[in-house]
């Protein structure tokens, strides 16, 4: 049961990170389309890379 609970917690955490990654990617895309400054795009891309590790 402890193993199952641990597996479920890990699965939930992975799902949460994937959802956050999708939000960050969408925000980066929107910012780029709206002509955001290059610095903002670089920061968002860095956040995406951190989440993908």
Coordinates of N, CA and C in Angstrom, one line a residue:
X1 N 0.8 -1.2 0.0 CA 0.0 0.0 0.0 C 0.9 1.3 0.0
X2 N 1.9 1.3 0.8 CA 2.8 2.4 0.8 C 3.5 2.6 -0.6
X3 N 3.8 1.5 -1.2 CA 4.4 1.6 -2.6 C 3.4 2.2 -3.6
X4 N 2.2 1.7 -3.5 CA 1.1 2.2 -4.4 C 0.8 3.7 -4.1
X5 N 0.8 4.1 -2.9 CA 0.6 5.5 -2.5 C 1.7 6.4 -3.1
X6 N 2.9 5.9 -2.9 CA 4.1 6.6 -3.5 C 4.0 6.7 -5.0
X7 N 3.6 5.6 -5.6 CA 3.5 5.6 -7.1 C 2.4 6.6 -7.5
X8 N 1.3 6.6 -6.8 CA 0.2 7.6 -7.1 C 0.7 9.0 -6.9
X9 N 1.4 9.3 -5.8 CA 1.9 10.6 -5.6 C 2.8 11.1 -6.7
X10 N 3.7 10.2 -7.1 CA 4.6 10.5 -8.2 C 3.9 10.8 -9.5
X11 N 2.9 10.0 -9.7 CA 2.1 10.1 -11.0 C 1.4 11.5 -10.9
X12 N 0.8 11.8 -9.8 CA 0.1 13.1 -9.7 C 1.1 14.3 -9.8
X13 N 2.3 14.1 -9.3 CA 3.3 15.2 -9.4 C 3.7 15.4 -10.9
X14 N 3.9 14.3 -11.6 CA 4.3 14.3 -13.0 C 3.2 15.0 -13.8
X15 N 1.9 14.6 -13.5 CA 0.8 15.2 -14.2 C 0.8 16.8 -14.0
X16 N 1.0 17.2 -12.7 CA 1.0 18.6 -12.4 C 2.1 19.3 -13.1
X17 N 3.3 18.7 -13.2 CA 4.4 19.4 -13.9 C 4.1 19.5 -15.4
X18 N 3.5 18.4 -16.0 CA 3.2 18.5 -17.4 C 2.2 19.5 -17.7
X19 N 1.2 19.7 -16.8 CA 0.2 20.8 -17.0 C 0.8 22.1 -16.9
X20 N 1.7 22.3 -15.9 CA 2.4 23.6 -15.8 C 3.3 23.9 -17.0
X21 N 4.0 22.9 -17.5 CA 4.8 23.0 -18.7 C 4.0 23.5 -19.9
X22 N 2.8 22.9 -20.0 CA 1.9 23.3 -21.1 C 1.5 24.8 -21.0
X23 N 1.2 25.2 -19.7 CA 0.8 26.6 -19.5 C 2.0 27.5 -19.8
X24 N 3.2 27.2 -19.4 CA 4.4 28.0 -19.7 C 4.6 28.1 -21.2
X25 N 4.5 27.0 -21.9 CA 4.7 27.0 -23.3 C 3.7 27.9 -24.0
X26 N 2.4 27.8 -23.6 CA 1.4 28.6 -24.2 C 1.7 30.1 -23.9
X27 N 2.1 30.4 -22.7 CA 2.4 31.8 -22.3 C 3.6 32.3 -23.2
X28 N 4.6 31.5 -23.4 CA 5.7 31.9 -24.2 C 5.3 32.2 -25.6
X29 N 4.4 31.3 -26.1 CA 3.9 31.4 -27.5 C 3.1 32.7 -27.6
X30 N 2.2 33.0 -26.7 CA 1.4 34.2 -26.7 C 2.3 35.4 -26.6
X31 N 3.3 35.4 -25.7 CA 4.2 36.5 -25.6 C 4.9 36.8 -26.8
X32 N 5.4 35.8 -27.5 CA 6.1 36.0 -28.8 C 5.2 36.6 -29.8
X33 N 4.0 36.1 -29.9 CA 3.0 36.6 -30.9 C 2.7 38.0 -30.6
X34 N 2.7 38.4 -29.4 CA 2.3 39.8 -29.0 C 3.5 40.8 -29.1
X35 N 4.6 40.3 -29.6 CA 5.8 41.1 -29.7 C 6.5 41.5 -28.4
X36 N 6.5 40.5 -27.5 CA 7.1 40.7 -26.2 C 8.6 41.0 -26.4
X37 N 9.2 41.6 -25.4 CA 10.6 41.9 -25.5 C 11.4 40.5 -25.5
X38 N 12.6 40.6 -26.2 CA 13.4 39.4 -26.3 C 13.7 38.8 -24.9
X39 N 13.9 39.7 -23.9 CA 14.3 39.3 -22.6 C 13.2 38.4 -22.0
X40 N 11.9 38.8 -22.2 CA 10.8 38.0 -21.6 C 10.8 36.6 -22.3
X41 N 11.0 36.6 -23.5 CA 11.0 35.3 -24.2 C 12.1 34.4 -23.8
X42 N 13.3 35.0 -23.6 CA 14.4 34.2 -23.1 C 14.1 33.6 -21.7
X43 N 13.5 34.5 -20.8 CA 13.2 34.0 -19.5 C 12.2 32.9 -19.5
X44 N 11.2 33.0 -20.4 CA 10.2 31.9 -20.5 C 10.8 30.7 -21.0
X45 N 11.7 30.8 -22.0 CA 12.3 29.6 -22.5 C 13.2 28.9 -21.5
X46 N 13.8 29.7 -20.6 CA 14.6 29.1 -19.6 C 13.7 28.3 -18.6
X47 N 12.6 28.9 -18.3 CA 11.6 28.2 -17.4 C 11.2 26.9 -18.1
X48 N 10.9 26.9 -19.4 CA 10.5 25.7 -20.1 C 11.6 24.6 -20.0
X49 N 12.9 25.0 -20.2 CA 14.0 24.1 -20.1 C 14.1 23.5 -18.7
X50 N 13.9 24.3 -17.7 CA 14.0 23.8 -16.3 C 13.0 22.7 -16.1
X51 N 11.8 23.0 -16.6 CA 10.7 22.0 -16.4 C 10.9 20.7 -17.1
X52 N 11.6 20.8 -18.3 CA 11.8 19.6 -19.1 C 12.9 18.7 -18.5
X53 N 13.7 19.1 -17.6 CA 14.8 18.3 -17.1 C 14.3 17.2 -16.3

